[in-house]
mmCIF file with all atom_site columns, C-alpha atoms in Angstrom:
data_model
loop_
_atom_site.group_PDB
_atom_site.id
_atom_site.type_symbol
_atom_site.label_atom_id
_atom_site.label_alt_id
_atom_site.label_comp_id
_atom_site.label_asym_id
_atom_site.label_entity_id
_atom_site.label_seq_id
_atom_site.pdbx_PDB_ins_code
_atom_site.Cartn_x
_atom_site.Cartn_y
_atom_site.Cartn_z
_atom_site.occupancy
_atom_site.B_iso_or_equiv
_atom_site.pdbx_formal_charge
_atom_site.auth_seq_id
_atom_site.auth_comp_id
_atom_site.auth_asym_id
_atom_site.auth_atom_id
_atom_site.pdbx_PDB_model_num
ATOM 1   C CA . MET A 1 1   ? 10.617 32.922  -30.010 1.00 68.00 ? 24  MET A CA 1
ATOM 2   C CA . ASP A 1 2   ? 7.222  30.870  -29.682 1.00 82.00 ? 25  ASP A CA 1
ATOM 3   C CA . LYS A 1 3   ? 7.253  27.554  -27.744 1.00 83.00 ? 26  LYS A CA 1
ATOM 4   C CA . LYS A 1 4   ? 7.359  25.557  -31.241 1.00 81.00 ? 27  LYS A CA 1
ATOM 5   C CA . ALA A 1 5   ? 10.670 27.688  -32.497 1.00 76.00 ? 28  ALA A CA 1
ATOM 6   C CA . ALA A 1 6   ? 12.014 26.983  -28.711 1.00 72.00 ? 29  ALA A CA 1
ATOM 7   C CA . ILE A 1 7   ? 11.701 23.385  -28.899 1.00 68.00 ? 30  ILE A CA 1
ATOM 8   C CA . LEU A 1 8   ? 12.904 22.813  -32.484 1.00 68.00 ? 31  LEU A CA 1
ATOM 9   C CA . ALA A 1 9   ? 15.751 25.277  -31.307 1.00 67.00 ? 32  ALA A CA 1
ATOM 10  C CA . TYR A 1 10  ? 16.429 22.689  -28.296 1.00 62.00 ? 33  TYR A CA 1
ATOM 11  C CA . LYS A 1 11  ? 16.198 19.511  -30.426 1.00 62.00 ? 34  LYS A CA 1
ATOM 12  C CA . ALA A 1 12  ? 18.922 21.398  -33.028 1.00 65.00 ? 35  ALA A CA 1
ATOM 13  C CA . SER A 1 13  ? 21.455 22.446  -30.170 1.00 68.00 ? 36  SER A CA 1
ATOM 14  C CA . ARG A 1 14  ? 24.107 19.830  -29.548 1.00 72.00 ? 37  ARG A CA 1
ATOM 15  C CA . ARG A 1 15  ? 24.849 18.637  -25.826 1.00 84.00 ? 38  ARG A CA 1
ATOM 16  C CA . PRO A 1 16  ? 28.295 17.674  -24.980 1.00 92.00 ? 39  PRO A CA 1
ATOM 17  C CA . ILE A 1 17  ? 29.044 13.743  -25.876 1.00 94.00 ? 40  ILE A CA 1
ATOM 18  C CA . GLY A 1 18  ? 31.353 11.535  -24.666 1.00 97.00 ? 41  GLY A CA 1
ATOM 19  C CA . ILE A 1 19  ? 33.587 9.808   -21.795 1.00 98.00 ? 42  ILE A CA 1
ATOM 20  C CA . PHE A 1 20  ? 34.151 11.008  -17.908 1.00 98.00 ? 43  PHE A CA 1
ATOM 21  C CA . GLN A 1 21  ? 35.769 10.609  -14.607 1.00 98.00 ? 44  GLN A CA 1
ATOM 22  C CA . VAL A 1 22  ? 34.454 10.948  -11.144 1.00 98.00 ? 45  VAL A CA 1
ATOM 23  C CA . ARG A 1 23  ? 37.511 11.581  -9.576  1.00 98.00 ? 46  ARG A CA 1
ATOM 24  C CA . ASN A 1 24  ? 37.983 11.235  -5.574  1.00 98.00 ? 47  ASN A CA 1
ATOM 25  C CA . LEU A 1 25  ? 40.454 14.097  -4.548  1.00 98.00 ? 48  LEU A CA 1
ATOM 26  C CA . VAL A 1 26  ? 41.378 12.219  -1.049  1.00 98.00 ? 49  VAL A CA 1
ATOM 27  C CA . ASN A 1 27  ? 42.208 8.747   -2.397  1.00 97.00 ? 50  ASN A CA 1
ATOM 28  C CA . GLU A 1 28  ? 42.428 9.076   -6.247  1.00 97.00 ? 51  GLU A CA 1
ATOM 29  C CA . LYS A 1 29  ? 39.722 6.689   -7.073  1.00 98.00 ? 52  LYS A CA 1
ATOM 30  C CA . ILE A 1 30  ? 37.695 7.306   -10.136 1.00 98.00 ? 53  ILE A CA 1
ATOM 31  C CA . PHE A 1 31  ? 34.492 6.284   -11.941 1.00 98.00 ? 54  PHE A CA 1
ATOM 32  C CA . VAL A 1 32  ? 34.345 6.215   -15.643 1.00 98.00 ? 55  VAL A CA 1
ATOM 33  C CA . GLY A 1 33  ? 32.081 6.420   -17.431 1.00 97.00 ? 56  GLY A CA 1
ATOM 34  C CA . SER A 1 34  ? 30.315 7.530   -21.308 1.00 97.00 ? 57  SER A CA 1
ATOM 35  C CA . THR A 1 35  ? 27.089 9.250   -22.247 1.00 96.00 ? 58  THR A CA 1
ATOM 36  C CA . LEU A 1 36  ? 25.091 11.414  -24.802 1.00 93.00 ? 59  LEU A CA 1
ATOM 37  C CA . ASN A 1 37  ? 24.940 14.696  -22.491 1.00 94.00 ? 60  ASN A CA 1
ATOM 38  C CA . LEU A 1 38  ? 27.954 14.972  -20.108 1.00 96.00 ? 61  LEU A CA 1
ATOM 39  C CA . ASP A 1 39  ? 26.197 18.112  -18.357 1.00 94.00 ? 62  ASP A CA 1
ATOM 40  C CA . ALA A 1 40  ? 23.231 15.933  -17.786 1.00 96.00 ? 63  ALA A CA 1
ATOM 41  C CA . MET A 1 41  ? 25.092 13.221  -16.437 1.00 97.00 ? 64  MET A CA 1
ATOM 42  C CA . PHE A 1 42  ? 27.105 15.013  -13.922 1.00 96.00 ? 65  PHE A CA 1
ATOM 43  C CA . ASN A 1 43  ? 23.826 16.446  -12.737 1.00 97.00 ? 66  ASN A CA 1
ATOM 44  C CA . ARG A 1 44  ? 22.411 13.118  -12.740 1.00 97.00 ? 67  ARG A CA 1
ATOM 45  C CA . ILE A 1 45  ? 25.397 11.355  -10.591 1.00 98.00 ? 68  ILE A CA 1
ATOM 46  C CA . ARG A 1 46  ? 25.100 14.495  -8.198  1.00 97.00 ? 69  ARG A CA 1
ATOM 47  C CA . PHE A 1 47  ? 21.604 14.051  -7.406  1.00 97.00 ? 70  PHE A CA 1
ATOM 48  C CA . GLN A 1 48  ? 21.554 10.462  -6.999  1.00 98.00 ? 71  GLN A CA 1
ATOM 49  C CA . LEU A 1 49  ? 24.609 10.545  -4.867  1.00 97.00 ? 72  LEU A CA 1
ATOM 50  C CA . TYR A 1 50  ? 23.059 13.615  -2.545  1.00 95.00 ? 73  TYR A CA 1
ATOM 51  C CA . ALA A 1 51  ? 19.929 11.405  -2.405  1.00 96.00 ? 74  ALA A CA 1
ATOM 52  C CA . GLY A 1 52  ? 21.690 8.240   -1.344  1.00 96.00 ? 75  GLY A CA 1
ATOM 53  C CA . SER A 1 53  ? 20.629 6.626   -4.944  1.00 96.00 ? 76  SER A CA 1
ATOM 54  C CA . HIS A 1 54  ? 23.479 6.414   -7.011  1.00 96.00 ? 77  HIS A CA 1
ATOM 55  C CA . PRO A 1 55  ? 23.677 2.654   -8.155  1.00 96.00 ? 78  PRO A CA 1
ATOM 56  C CA . ASN A 1 56  ? 27.240 2.493   -7.263  1.00 97.00 ? 79  ASN A CA 1
ATOM 57  C CA . LYS A 1 57  ? 27.533 2.043   -3.218  1.00 97.00 ? 80  LYS A CA 1
ATOM 58  C CA . ALA A 1 58  ? 31.220 2.377   -2.691  1.00 97.00 ? 81  ALA A CA 1
ATOM 59  C CA . LEU A 1 59  ? 31.286 5.653   -4.455  1.00 98.00 ? 82  LEU A CA 1
ATOM 60  C CA . GLU A 1 60  ? 28.250 6.807   -2.671  1.00 97.00 ? 83  GLU A CA 1
ATOM 61  C CA . GLU A 1 61  ? 29.905 5.551   0.665   1.00 97.00 ? 84  GLU A CA 1
ATOM 62  C CA . ASP A 1 62  ? 32.854 8.144   -0.286  1.00 98.00 ? 85  ASP A CA 1
ATOM 63  C CA . TRP A 1 63  ? 30.837 10.880  -1.218  1.00 97.00 ? 86  TRP A CA 1
ATOM 64  C CA . LYS A 1 64  ? 29.181 10.801  2.336   1.00 97.00 ? 87  LYS A CA 1
ATOM 65  C CA . ARG A 1 65  ? 32.605 10.271  4.041   1.00 97.00 ? 88  ARG A CA 1
ATOM 66  C CA . TYR A 1 66  ? 34.665 12.701  2.353   1.00 97.00 ? 89  TYR A CA 1
ATOM 67  C CA . GLY A 1 67  ? 31.588 15.141  1.286   1.00 95.00 ? 90  GLY A CA 1
ATOM 68  C CA . THR A 1 68  ? 31.106 16.979  -1.985  1.00 92.00 ? 91  THR A CA 1
ATOM 69  C CA . GLY A 1 69  ? 33.897 19.174  -2.221  1.00 95.00 ? 92  GLY A CA 1
ATOM 70  C CA . LYS A 1 70  ? 36.340 16.292  -2.326  1.00 97.00 ? 93  LYS A CA 1
ATOM 71  C CA . PHE A 1 71  ? 35.060 14.965  -5.884  1.00 98.00 ? 94  PHE A CA 1
ATOM 72  C CA . ALA A 1 72  ? 35.949 16.369  -9.190  1.00 98.00 ? 95  ALA A CA 1
ATOM 73  C CA . PHE A 1 73  ? 33.648 15.683  -12.173 1.00 97.00 ? 96  PHE A CA 1
ATOM 74  C CA . GLU A 1 74  ? 36.190 15.721  -15.425 1.00 98.00 ? 97  GLU A CA 1
ATOM 75  C CA . VAL A 1 75  ? 35.727 15.089  -18.884 1.00 98.00 ? 98  VAL A CA 1
ATOM 76  C CA . LEU A 1 76  ? 37.798 12.666  -20.191 1.00 98.00 ? 99  LEU A CA 1
ATOM 77  C CA . GLU A 1 77  ? 37.108 12.631  -23.945 1.00 97.00 ? 100 GLU A CA 1
ATOM 78  C CA . GLU A 1 78  ? 34.507 14.686  -25.894 1.00 96.00 ? 101 GLU A CA 1
ATOM 79  C CA . ILE A 1 79  ? 33.090 13.480  -29.120 1.00 93.00 ? 102 ILE A CA 1
ATOM 80  C CA . PHE A 1 80  ? 32.215 16.437  -31.426 1.00 87.00 ? 103 PHE A CA 1
ATOM 81  C CA . PRO A 1 81  ? 28.531 16.039  -33.213 1.00 82.00 ? 104 PRO A CA 1
ATOM 82  C CA . ARG A 1 82  ? 28.385 14.918  -36.978 1.00 78.00 ? 105 ARG A CA 1
ATOM 83  C CA . GLU A 1 83  ? 26.215 16.950  -39.562 1.00 78.00 ? 106 GLU A CA 1
ATOM 84  C CA . ASP A 1 84  ? 24.144 13.701  -39.633 1.00 78.00 ? 107 ASP A CA 1
ATOM 85  C CA . LEU A 1 85  ? 21.363 14.776  -36.659 1.00 72.00 ? 108 LEU A CA 1
ATOM 86  C CA . ASN A 1 86  ? 20.221 11.117  -36.472 1.00 80.00 ? 109 ASN A CA 1
ATOM 87  C CA . TYR A 1 87  ? 23.493 9.414   -36.228 1.00 82.00 ? 110 TYR A CA 1
ATOM 88  C CA . ASP A 1 88  ? 23.790 6.934   -33.293 1.00 88.00 ? 111 ASP A CA 1
ATOM 89  C CA . TYR A 1 89  ? 26.463 7.539   -30.940 1.00 90.00 ? 112 TYR A CA 1
ATOM 90  C CA . ALA A 1 90  ? 26.131 4.405   -29.017 1.00 91.00 ? 113 ALA A CA 1
ATOM 91  C CA . THR A 1 91  ? 28.796 2.280   -30.514 1.00 92.00 ? 114 THR A CA 1
ATOM 92  C CA . ASP A 1 92  ? 31.620 5.112   -30.412 1.00 93.00 ? 115 ASP A CA 1
ATOM 93  C CA . LEU A 1 93  ? 30.508 5.356   -26.619 1.00 95.00 ? 116 LEU A CA 1
ATOM 94  C CA . GLU A 1 94  ? 30.801 1.994   -25.777 1.00 94.00 ? 117 GLU A CA 1
ATOM 95  C CA . THR A 1 95  ? 34.301 1.464   -28.018 1.00 95.00 ? 118 THR A CA 1
ATOM 96  C CA . LEU A 1 96  ? 36.088 4.722   -26.480 1.00 96.00 ? 119 LEU A CA 1
ATOM 97  C CA . GLU A 1 97  ? 34.925 3.994   -22.752 1.00 97.00 ? 120 GLU A CA 1
ATOM 98  C CA . ASP A 1 98  ? 36.394 0.300   -23.183 1.00 95.00 ? 121 ASP A CA 1
ATOM 99  C CA . LEU A 1 99  ? 39.423 2.303   -24.166 1.00 97.00 ? 122 LEU A CA 1
ATOM 100 C CA . TRP A 1 100 ? 39.408 4.436   -21.347 1.00 98.00 ? 123 TRP A CA 1
ATOM 101 C CA . LEU A 1 101 ? 38.790 1.571   -18.886 1.00 97.00 ? 124 LEU A CA 1
ATOM 102 C CA . GLU A 1 102 ? 41.277 -0.276  -20.684 1.00 96.00 ? 125 GLU A CA 1
ATOM 103 C CA . LYS A 1 103 ? 43.909 2.817   -19.581 1.00 97.00 ? 126 LYS A CA 1
ATOM 104 C CA . LEU A 1 104 ? 42.754 3.859   -16.242 1.00 98.00 ? 127 LEU A CA 1
ATOM 105 C CA . GLN A 1 105 ? 41.841 0.183   -15.352 1.00 97.00 ? 128 GLN A CA 1
ATOM 106 C CA . PRO A 1 106 ? 39.401 1.694   -12.957 1.00 98.00 ? 129 PRO A CA 1
ATOM 107 C CA . TYR A 1 107 ? 38.933 -1.164  -10.563 1.00 97.00 ? 130 TYR A CA 1
ATOM 108 C CA . GLY A 1 108 ? 39.747 -2.275  -6.967  1.00 95.00 ? 131 GLY A CA 1
ATOM 109 C CA . ASP A 1 109 ? 41.741 0.136   -4.733  1.00 96.00 ? 132 ASP A CA 1
ATOM 110 C CA . LYS A 1 110 ? 42.153 2.511   -8.066  1.00 97.00 ? 133 LYS A CA 1
ATOM 111 C CA . GLY A 1 111 ? 38.067 3.013   -8.755  1.00 97.00 ? 134 GLY A CA 1
ATOM 112 C CA . TYR A 1 112 ? 34.918 2.278   -8.454  1.00 98.00 ? 135 TYR A CA 1
ATOM 113 C CA . ASN A 1 113 ? 33.833 0.718   -11.592 1.00 97.00 ? 136 ASN A CA 1
ATOM 114 C CA . GLU A 1 114 ? 33.533 -2.976  -11.957 1.00 93.00 ? 137 GLU A CA 1
ATOM 115 C CA . LYS A 1 115 ? 34.898 -4.865  -14.975 1.00 91.00 ? 138 LYS A CA 1
ATOM 116 C CA . LYS A 1 116 ? 32.656 -5.329  -17.966 1.00 84.00 ? 139 LYS A CA 1
ATOM 117 C CA . LYS A 1 117 ? 32.141 -9.554  -18.565 1.00 82.00 ? 140 LYS A CA 1
ATOM 118 C CA . THR A 1 118 ? 33.648 -10.689 -21.702 1.00 81.00 ? 141 THR A CA 1
ATOM 119 C CA . ARG A 1 119 ? 30.734 -12.373 -23.923 1.00 81.00 ? 142 ARG A CA 1
ATOM 120 C CA . GLU A 1 120 ? 31.681 -15.863 -23.248 1.00 88.00 ? 143 GLU A CA 1
ATOM 121 C CA . GLU A 1 121 ? 31.001 -14.481 -20.021 1.00 84.00 ? 144 GLU A CA 1
ATOM 122 C CA . ARG A 1 122 ? 27.563 -13.100 -20.566 1.00 81.00 ? 145 ARG A CA 1
ATOM 123 C CA . LEU A 1 123 ? 26.431 -16.173 -22.810 1.00 86.00 ? 146 LEU A CA 1
ATOM 124 C CA . ARG A 1 124 ? 27.635 -18.537 -19.803 1.00 88.00 ? 147 ARG A CA 1
ATOM 125 C CA . MET A 1 125 ? 25.404 -16.364 -17.278 1.00 84.00 ? 148 MET A CA 1
ATOM 126 C CA . ILE A 1 126 ? 22.448 -16.592 -19.828 1.00 88.00 ? 149 ILE A CA 1
ATOM 127 C CA . ALA A 1 127 ? 23.086 -20.534 -19.952 1.00 87.00 ? 150 ALA A CA 1
ATOM 128 C CA . ALA A 1 128 ? 23.444 -21.087 -16.280 1.00 86.00 ? 151 ALA A CA 1
ATOM 129 C CA . ASN A 1 129 ? 19.563 -18.991 -15.968 1.00 87.00 ? 152 ASN A CA 1
ATOM 130 C CA . ARG A 1 130 ? 17.959 -21.196 -18.698 1.00 87.00 ? 153 ARG A CA 1
ATOM 131 C CA . GLU A 1 131 ? 18.906 -24.500 -17.031 1.00 82.00 ? 154 GLU A CA 1
ATOM 132 C CA . ALA A 1 132 ? 17.873 -23.181 -13.610 1.00 70.00 ? 155 ALA A CA 1
#
């Protein structure tokens, strides 16, 4: 297969899309997220945790404390691709992630996520920043 054909084949291939969790097997805390490429996201999170550059410092601290073998990377829900190659999955992913966050409540002692701000809270923050 020539280079152009390989590139076209890659672009046409479907990568797994969905909602995932990283679960601490010691204390059962979880981190829930969504992505357009589950395999790549799991690799990215592992790399960030190994490198000490993951944005969630509580997760990173537990990773260092308990070790890599004490975490499971799990798919909670997969979105199956549509025929339309140009379909934007962002809204679907956001809605599904919100549903899983509501169901699992991975906050505080139960998880590593931070609660999302409501629309009103975000608007108040914007207004406060403009006044400052």
